[in-house]
């Protein structure tokens, strides 16, 4: 398995596992305890790793969120608590989710070992949000917590690579969302207002951007041997199966 093939094969699991804590009901309760809406917690929680920077800087780093929606979330949070504190609380929620959902994964230590090698070797050039999150101190050392944080970092790394690829393709972030699997629903979720551009002319460029994203992120996967890449993809799929099975097995509605 080549690094590029591994980056592509890992995509679905990385995106889901690396972002699952954000939608967890307990994470949203943490936002309410802090006096924040879920949206303010998300925007300031992600962007807060950059520090108390200007709103347009945060919007540029987040990339795929409509600038006006970034302003709404960022400024609402700043009136209550410094953005870096929101980011710290969000990281703690990521650790908490990892302990609850990944600590029991039988090969969690091996997952941590492989993903950590990728994250440490990843070149952050052009990816300020990934670089900022990678520099954040992790408050928990439990294997499940470390796994969750590393997967979150790998998700931010792919997200940064995708933003670079989208701009290189000539697409705007909105056009890339519209041409993607979530279409207009994705645009609405990220704060973009209609009218939206027609999808037809955008699809081919977005497919090219996805391929370039795999190529950009493949550089970090090259730190692993071919057999280790195969192993990692298998571990990610197994961890994802475990997490997806939990609600049905426990009767819980938590995701």
PDB file of N, CA and C in Angstrom, residues 122-198:
ATOM      1  N   UNK A 122       4.280  14.934  10.143  1.00  0.00           N
ATOM      2  CA  UNK A 122       3.526  15.741   9.177  1.00  0.00           C
ATOM      3  C   UNK A 122       4.098  17.144   9.056  1.00  0.00           C
ATOM      4  N   UNK A 123       4.256  17.604   7.829  1.00  0.00           N
ATOM      5  CA  UNK A 123       4.743  18.956   7.545  1.00  0.00           C
ATOM      6  C   UNK A 123       3.565  19.929   7.660  1.00  0.00           C
ATOM      7  N   UNK A 124       3.610  20.895   8.587  1.00  0.00           N
ATOM      8  CA  UNK A 124       2.468  21.783   8.792  1.00  0.00           C
ATOM      9  C   UNK A 124       2.451  23.007   7.885  1.00  0.00           C
ATOM     10  N   UNK A 125       3.359  23.091   6.915  1.00  0.00           N
ATOM     11  CA  UNK A 125       3.419  24.270   6.043  1.00  0.00           C
ATOM     12  C   UNK A 125       2.066  24.508   5.372  1.00  0.00           C
ATOM     13  N   UNK A 126       1.535  25.719   5.509  1.00  0.00           N
ATOM     14  CA  UNK A 126       0.251  26.061   4.925  1.00  0.00           C
ATOM     15  C   UNK A 126      -0.939  25.547   5.708  1.00  0.00           C
ATOM     16  N   UNK A 127      -0.696  24.957   6.883  1.00  0.00           N
ATOM     17  CA  UNK A 127      -1.787  24.394   7.691  1.00  0.00           C
ATOM     18  C   UNK A 127      -1.712  24.950   9.115  1.00  0.00           C
ATOM     19  N   UNK A 128      -2.023  26.228   9.307  1.00  0.00           N
ATOM     20  CA  UNK A 128      -1.859  26.857  10.624  1.00  0.00           C
ATOM     21  C   UNK A 128      -2.716  26.234  11.713  1.00  0.00           C
ATOM     22  N   UNK A 129      -3.918  25.775  11.350  1.00  0.00           N
ATOM     23  CA  UNK A 129      -4.785  25.208  12.372  1.00  0.00           C
ATOM     24  C   UNK A 129      -4.233  23.878  12.877  1.00  0.00           C
ATOM     25  N   UNK A 130      -3.748  23.049  11.976  1.00  0.00           N
ATOM     26  CA  UNK A 130      -3.123  21.794  12.386  1.00  0.00           C
ATOM     27  C   UNK A 130      -1.902  22.065  13.250  1.00  0.00           C
ATOM     28  N   UNK A 131      -1.071  23.015  12.837  1.00  0.00           N
ATOM     29  CA  UNK A 131       0.135  23.331  13.601  1.00  0.00           C
ATOM     30  C   UNK A 131      -0.219  23.816  15.005  1.00  0.00           C
ATOM     31  N   UNK A 132      -1.255  24.648  15.107  1.00  0.00           N
ATOM     32  CA  UNK A 132      -1.649  25.185  16.408  1.00  0.00           C
ATOM     33  C   UNK A 132      -2.176  24.080  17.314  1.00  0.00           C
ATOM     34  N   UNK A 133      -2.973  23.181  16.753  1.00  0.00           N
ATOM     35  CA  UNK A 133      -3.505  22.090  17.568  1.00  0.00           C
ATOM     36  C   UNK A 133      -2.417  21.103  17.969  1.00  0.00           C
ATOM     37  N   UNK A 134      -1.475  20.854  17.097  1.00  0.00           N
ATOM     38  CA  UNK A 134      -0.402  19.928  17.433  1.00  0.00           C
ATOM     39  C   UNK A 134       0.458  20.463  18.575  1.00  0.00           C
ATOM     40  N   UNK A 135       0.511  21.784  18.719  1.00  0.00           N
ATOM     41  CA  UNK A 135       1.312  22.396  19.787  1.00  0.00           C
ATOM     42  C   UNK A 135       0.576  22.449  21.125  1.00  0.00           C
ATOM     43  N   UNK A 136      -0.707  22.134  21.123  1.00  0.00           N
ATOM     44  CA  UNK A 136      -1.482  22.185  22.374  1.00  0.00           C
ATOM     45  C   UNK A 136      -1.063  21.038  23.305  1.00  0.00           C
ATOM     46  N   UNK A 137      -0.836  21.316  24.589  1.00  0.00           N
ATOM     47  CA  UNK A 137      -0.519  20.233  25.526  1.00  0.00           C
ATOM     48  C   UNK A 137      -1.740  19.352  25.762  1.00  0.00           C
ATOM     49  N   UNK A 138      -1.523  18.038  25.740  1.00  0.00           N
ATOM     50  CA  UNK A 138      -2.621  17.081  25.931  1.00  0.00           C
ATOM     51  C   UNK A 138      -2.774  16.816  27.424  1.00  0.00           C
ATOM     52  N   UNK A 139      -3.992  17.038  27.963  1.00  0.00           N
ATOM     53  CA  UNK A 139      -4.155  16.947  29.421  1.00  0.00           C
ATOM     54  C   UNK A 139      -4.286  15.534  29.969  1.00  0.00           C
ATOM     55  N   UNK A 140      -4.460  14.531  29.111  1.00  0.00           N
ATOM     56  CA  UNK A 140      -4.654  13.155  29.571  1.00  0.00           C
ATOM     57  C   UNK A 140      -3.646  12.237  28.895  1.00  0.00           C
ATOM     58  N   UNK A 141      -3.138  11.249  29.642  1.00  0.00           N
ATOM     59  CA  UNK A 141      -2.173  10.301  29.095  1.00  0.00           C
ATOM     60  C   UNK A 141      -2.778   8.929  28.839  1.00  0.00           C
ATOM     61  N   UNK A 142      -4.043   8.740  29.179  1.00  0.00           N
ATOM     62  CA  UNK A 142      -4.677   7.445  28.945  1.00  0.00           C
ATOM     63  C   UNK A 142      -4.637   7.119  27.453  1.00  0.00           C
ATOM     64  N   UNK A 143      -4.423   5.856  27.094  1.00  0.00           N
ATOM     65  CA  UNK A 143      -4.325   5.498  25.680  1.00  0.00           C
ATOM     66  C   UNK A 143      -5.524   5.939  24.848  1.00  0.00           C
ATOM     67  N   UNK A 144      -6.738   5.790  25.387  1.00  0.00           N
ATOM     68  CA  UNK A 144      -7.914   6.205  24.644  1.00  0.00           C
ATOM     69  C   UNK A 144      -7.935   7.695  24.374  1.00  0.00           C
ATOM     70  N   UNK A 145      -7.514   8.472  25.369  1.00  0.00           N
ATOM     71  CA  UNK A 145      -7.450   9.923  25.194  1.00  0.00           C
ATOM     72  C   UNK A 145      -6.422  10.294  24.143  1.00  0.00           C
ATOM     73  N   UNK A 146      -5.260   9.671  24.230  1.00  0.00           N
ATOM     74  CA  UNK A 146      -4.207   9.966  23.256  1.00  0.00           C
ATOM     75  C   UNK A 146      -4.649   9.585  21.843  1.00  0.00           C
ATOM     76  N   UNK A 147      -5.328   8.456  21.721  1.00  0.00           N
ATOM     77  CA  UNK A 147      -5.814   8.036  20.407  1.00  0.00           C
ATOM     78  C   UNK A 147      -6.788   9.057  19.840  1.00  0.00           C
ATOM     79  N   UNK A 148      -7.716   9.524  20.671  1.00  0.00           N
ATOM     80  CA  UNK A 148      -8.711  10.491  20.205  1.00  0.00           C
ATOM     81  C   UNK A 148      -8.061  11.791  19.770  1.00  0.00           C
ATOM     82  N   UNK A 149      -7.101  12.271  20.543  1.00  0.00           N
ATOM     83  CA  UNK A 149      -6.427  13.525  20.196  1.00  0.00           C
ATOM     84  C   UNK A 149      -5.629  13.372  18.908  1.00  0.00           C
ATOM     85  N   UNK A 150      -4.921  12.268  18.769  1.00  0.00           N
ATOM     86  CA  UNK A 150      -4.134  12.045  17.556  1.00  0.00           C
ATOM     87  C   UNK A 150      -5.029  11.938  16.326  1.00  0.00           C
ATOM     88  N   UNK A 151      -6.174  11.294  16.469  1.00  0.00           N
ATOM     89  CA  UNK A 151      -7.104  11.197  15.347  1.00  0.00           C
ATOM     90  C   UNK A 151      -7.697  12.563  15.014  1.00  0.00           C
ATOM     91  N   UNK A 152      -7.942  13.355  16.040  1.00  0.00           N
ATOM     92  CA  UNK A 152      -8.400  14.733  15.808  1.00  0.00           C
ATOM     93  C   UNK A 152      -7.332  15.529  15.057  1.00  0.00           C
ATOM     94  N   UNK A 153      -6.078  15.371  15.449  1.00  0.00           N
ATOM     95  CA  UNK A 153      -4.987  16.062  14.762  1.00  0.00           C
ATOM     96  C   UNK A 153      -4.870  15.589  13.310  1.00  0.00           C
ATOM     97  N   UNK A 154      -5.022  14.287  13.094  1.00  0.00           N
ATOM     98  CA  UNK A 154      -4.950  13.768  11.729  1.00  0.00           C
ATOM     99  C   UNK A 154      -6.113  14.307  10.897  1.00  0.00           C
ATOM    100  N   UNK A 155      -7.255  14.488  11.520  1.00  0.00           N
ATOM    101  CA  UNK A 155      -8.405  15.077  10.829  1.00  0.00           C
ATOM    102  C   UNK A 155      -8.119  16.532  10.444  1.00  0.00           C
ATOM    103  N   UNK A 156      -7.538  17.288  11.370  1.00  0.00           N
ATOM    104  CA  UNK A 156      -7.196  18.671  11.055  1.00  0.00           C
ATOM    105  C   UNK A 156      -6.117  18.740   9.970  1.00  0.00           C
ATOM    106  N   UNK A 157      -5.221  17.775   9.982  1.00  0.00           N
ATOM    107  CA  UNK A 157      -4.183  17.727   8.951  1.00  0.00           C
ATOM    108  C   UNK A 157      -4.808  17.497   7.582  1.00  0.00           C
ATOM    109  N   UNK A 158      -5.722  16.539   7.505  1.00  0.00           N
ATOM    110  CA  UNK A 158      -6.381  16.313   6.213  1.00  0.00           C
ATOM    111  C   UNK A 158      -7.229  17.526   5.822  1.00  0.00           C
ATOM    112  N   UNK A 159      -7.893  18.131   6.794  1.00  0.00           N
ATOM    113  CA  UNK A 159      -8.685  19.310   6.500  1.00  0.00           C
ATOM    114  C   UNK A 159      -7.843  20.450   5.948  1.00  0.00           C
ATOM    115  N   UNK A 160      -6.662  20.650   6.531  1.00  0.00           N
ATOM    116  CA  UNK A 160      -5.762  21.672   6.014  1.00  0.00           C
ATOM    117  C   UNK A 160      -5.280  21.355   4.611  1.00  0.00           C
ATOM    118  N   UNK A 161      -4.963  20.082   4.374  1.00  0.00           N
ATOM    119  CA  UNK A 161      -4.538  19.670   3.040  1.00  0.00           C
ATOM    120  C   UNK A 161      -5.656  19.827   2.020  1.00  0.00           C
ATOM    121  N   UNK A 162      -6.886  19.553   2.454  1.00  0.00           N
ATOM    122  CA  UNK A 162      -8.026  19.674   1.535  1.00  0.00           C
ATOM    123  C   UNK A 162      -8.283  21.134   1.168  1.00  0.00           C
ATOM    124  N   UNK A 163      -8.118  22.025   2.125  1.00  0.00           N
ATOM    125  CA  UNK A 163      -8.296  23.451   1.827  1.00  0.00           C
ATOM    126  C   UNK A 163      -7.271  23.916   0.803  1.00  0.00           C
ATOM    127  N   UNK A 164      -6.024  23.487   0.968  1.00  0.00           N
ATOM    128  CA  UNK A 164      -4.990  23.823  -0.015  1.00  0.00           C
ATOM    129  C   UNK A 164      -5.348  23.268  -1.396  1.00  0.00           C
ATOM    130  N   UNK A 165      -5.809  22.021  -1.427  1.00  0.00           N
ATOM    131  CA  UNK A 165      -6.133  21.383  -2.695  1.00  0.00           C
ATOM    132  C   UNK A 165      -7.326  22.051  -3.375  1.00  0.00           C
ATOM    133  N   UNK A 166      -8.312  22.419  -2.594  1.00  0.00           N
ATOM    134  CA  UNK A 166      -9.497  23.080  -3.145  1.00  0.00           C
ATOM    135  C   UNK A 166      -9.121  24.408  -3.791  1.00  0.00           C
ATOM    136  N   UNK A 167      -8.302  25.191  -3.121  1.00  0.00           N
ATOM    137  CA  UNK A 167      -7.913  26.478  -3.697  1.00  0.00           C
ATOM    138  C   UNK A 167      -7.051  26.277  -4.943  1.00  0.00           C
ATOM    139  N   UNK A 168      -6.195  25.255  -4.924  1.00  0.00           N
ATOM    140  CA  UNK A 168      -5.362  24.966  -6.096  1.00  0.00           C
ATOM    141  C   UNK A 168      -6.208  24.531  -7.291  1.00  0.00           C
ATOM    142  N   UNK A 169      -7.362  23.933  -7.021  1.00  0.00           N
ATOM    143  CA  UNK A 169      -8.235  23.475  -8.101  1.00  0.00           C
ATOM    144  C   UNK A 169      -9.024  24.610  -8.736  1.00  0.00           C
ATOM    145  N   UNK A 170      -8.985  25.779  -8.115  1.00  0.00           N
ATOM    146  CA  UNK A 170      -9.750  26.904  -8.622  1.00  0.00           C
ATOM    147  C   UNK A 170     -11.138  27.019  -8.029  1.00  0.00           C
ATOM    148  N   UNK A 171     -11.476  26.126  -7.099  1.00  0.00           N
ATOM    149  CA  UNK A 171     -12.763  26.187  -6.419  1.00  0.00           C
ATOM    150  C   UNK A 171     -12.709  27.117  -5.222  1.00  0.00           C
ATOM    151  N   UNK A 172     -13.833  27.731  -4.894  1.00  0.00           N
ATOM    152  CA  UNK A 172     -13.966  28.403  -3.612  1.00  0.00           C
ATOM    153  C   UNK A 172     -14.382  27.355  -2.584  1.00  0.00           C
ATOM    154  N   UNK A 173     -14.213  27.624  -1.287  1.00  0.00           N
ATOM    155  CA  UNK A 173     -14.694  26.668  -0.286  1.00  0.00           C
ATOM    156  C   UNK A 173     -16.175  26.338  -0.449  1.00  0.00           C
ATOM    157  N   UNK A 174     -17.002  27.339  -0.732  1.00  0.00           N
ATOM    158  CA  UNK A 174     -18.425  27.081  -0.927  1.00  0.00           C
ATOM    159  C   UNK A 174     -18.655  26.159  -2.111  1.00  0.00           C
ATOM    160  N   UNK A 175     -17.974  26.390  -3.215  1.00  0.00           N
ATOM    161  CA  UNK A 175     -18.142  25.535  -4.385  1.00  0.00           C
ATOM    162  C   UNK A 175     -17.739  24.098  -4.081  1.00  0.00           C
ATOM    163  N   UNK A 176     -16.671  23.931  -3.301  1.00  0.00           N
ATOM    164  CA  UNK A 176     -16.240  22.582  -2.942  1.00  0.00           C
ATOM    165  C   UNK A 176     -17.289  21.872  -2.098  1.00  0.00           C
ATOM    166  N   UNK A 177     -17.925  22.601  -1.183  1.00  0.00           N
ATOM    167  CA  UNK A 177     -18.971  22.006  -0.352  1.00  0.00           C
ATOM    168  C   UNK A 177     -20.178  21.623  -1.203  1.00  0.00           C
ATOM    169  N   UNK A 178     -20.598  22.535  -2.062  1.00  0.00           N
ATOM    170  CA  UNK A 178     -21.763  22.301  -2.910  1.00  0.00           C
ATOM    171  C   UNK A 178     -21.555  21.084  -3.800  1.00  0.00           C
ATOM    172  N   UNK A 179     -20.345  20.899  -4.306  1.00  0.00           N
ATOM    173  CA  UNK A 179     -20.047  19.782  -5.203  1.00  0.00           C
ATOM    174  C   UNK A 179     -19.760  18.487  -4.453  1.00  0.00           C
ATOM    175  N   UNK A 180     -19.730  18.538  -3.130  1.00  0.00           N
ATOM    176  CA  UNK A 180     -19.429  17.367  -2.330  1.00  0.00           C
ATOM    177  C   UNK A 180     -20.662  16.559  -1.979  1.00  0.00           C
ATOM    178  N   UNK A 181     -20.500  15.520  -1.171  1.00  0.00           N
ATOM    179  CA  UNK A 181     -21.610  14.610  -0.878  1.00  0.00           C
ATOM    180  C   UNK A 181     -22.752  15.248  -0.100  1.00  0.00           C
ATOM    181  N   UNK A 182     -22.480  16.311   0.669  1.00  0.00           N
ATOM    182  CA  UNK A 182     -23.525  16.944   1.470  1.00  0.00           C
ATOM    183  C   UNK A 182     -24.247  18.066   0.735  1.00  0.00           C
ATOM    184  N   UNK A 183     -23.692  18.529  -0.374  1.00  0.00           N
ATOM    185  CA  UNK A 183     -24.361  19.513  -1.205  1.00  0.00           C
ATOM    186  C   UNK A 183     -24.835  20.744  -0.450  1.00  0.00           C
ATOM    187  N   UNK A 184     -26.057  21.164  -0.743  1.00  0.00           N
ATOM    188  CA  UNK A 184     -26.593  22.377  -0.132  1.00  0.00           C
ATOM    189  C   UNK A 184     -26.780  22.225   1.377  1.00  0.00           C
ATOM    190  N   UNK A 185     -27.086  21.026   1.834  1.00  0.00           N
ATOM    191  CA  UNK A 185     -27.218  20.800   3.279  1.00  0.00           C
ATOM    192  C   UNK A 185     -25.895  21.091   3.980  1.00  0.00           C
ATOM    193  N   UNK A 186     -24.782  20.712   3.356  1.00  0.00           N
ATOM    194  CA  UNK A 186     -23.473  21.016   3.917  1.00  0.00           C
ATOM    195  C   UNK A 186     -23.203  22.505   3.932  1.00  0.00           C
ATOM    196  N   UNK A 187     -23.627  23.190   2.877  1.00  0.00           N
ATOM    197  CA  UNK A 187     -23.438  24.642   2.822  1.00  0.00           C
ATOM    198  C   UNK A 187     -24.205  25.328   3.946  1.00  0.00           C
ATOM    199  N   UNK A 188     -25.437  24.903   4.164  1.00  0.00           N
ATOM    200  CA  UNK A 188     -26.243  25.474   5.237  1.00  0.00           C
ATOM    201  C   UNK A 188     -25.589  25.213   6.591  1.00  0.00           C
ATOM    202  N   UNK A 189     -25.106  23.983   6.801  1.00  0.00           N
ATOM    203  CA  UNK A 189     -24.496  23.617   8.075  1.00  0.00           C
ATOM    204  C   UNK A 189     -23.284  24.476   8.394  1.00  0.00           C
ATOM    205  N   UNK A 190     -22.562  24.928   7.359  1.00  0.00           N
ATOM    206  CA  UNK A 190     -21.379  25.756   7.563  1.00  0.00           C
ATOM    207  C   UNK A 190     -21.655  27.243   7.359  1.00  0.00           C
ATOM    208  N   UNK A 191     -22.932  27.607   7.388  1.00  0.00           N
ATOM    209  CA  UNK A 191     -23.286  29.015   7.454  1.00  0.00           C
ATOM    210  C   UNK A 191     -23.368  29.767   6.150  1.00  0.00           C
ATOM    211  N   UNK A 192     -23.280  29.061   5.016  1.00  0.00           N
ATOM    212  CA  UNK A 192     -23.346  29.741   3.730  1.00  0.00           C
ATOM    213  C   UNK A 192     -24.794  29.964   3.336  1.00  0.00           C
ATOM    214  N   UNK A 193     -25.086  31.155   2.829  1.00  0.00           N
ATOM    215  CA  UNK A 193     -26.445  31.512   2.463  1.00  0.00           C
ATOM    216  C   UNK A 193     -26.645  31.389   0.950  1.00  0.00           C
ATOM    217  N   UNK A 194     -27.862  30.997   0.511  1.00  0.00           N
ATOM    218  CA  UNK A 194     -28.147  30.954  -0.923  1.00  0.00           C
ATOM    219  C   UNK A 194     -28.201  32.381  -1.493  1.00  0.00           C
ATOM    220  N   UNK A 195     -28.126  32.497  -2.825  1.00  0.00           N
ATOM    221  CA  UNK A 195     -28.172  31.426  -3.828  1.00  0.00           C
ATOM    222  C   UNK A 195     -26.835  30.692  -3.937  1.00  0.00           C
ATOM    223  N   UNK A 196     -26.914  29.403  -4.263  1.00  0.00           N
ATOM    224  CA  UNK A 196     -25.738  28.575  -4.393  1.00  0.00           C
ATOM    225  C   UNK A 196     -25.384  28.373  -5.866  1.00  0.00           C
ATOM    226  N   UNK A 197     -24.109  28.140  -6.154  1.00  0.00           N
ATOM    227  CA  UNK A 197     -23.708  27.924  -7.557  1.00  0.00           C
ATOM    228  C   UNK A 197     -24.200  26.578  -8.067  1.00  0.00           C
ATOM    229  N   UNK A 198     -24.389  26.430  -9.376  1.00  0.00           N
ATOM    230  CA  UNK A 198     -24.791  25.134  -9.934  1.00  0.00           C
ATOM    231  C   UNK A 198     -23.698  24.092  -9.730  1.00  0.00           C
TER     232      UNK A 198
END
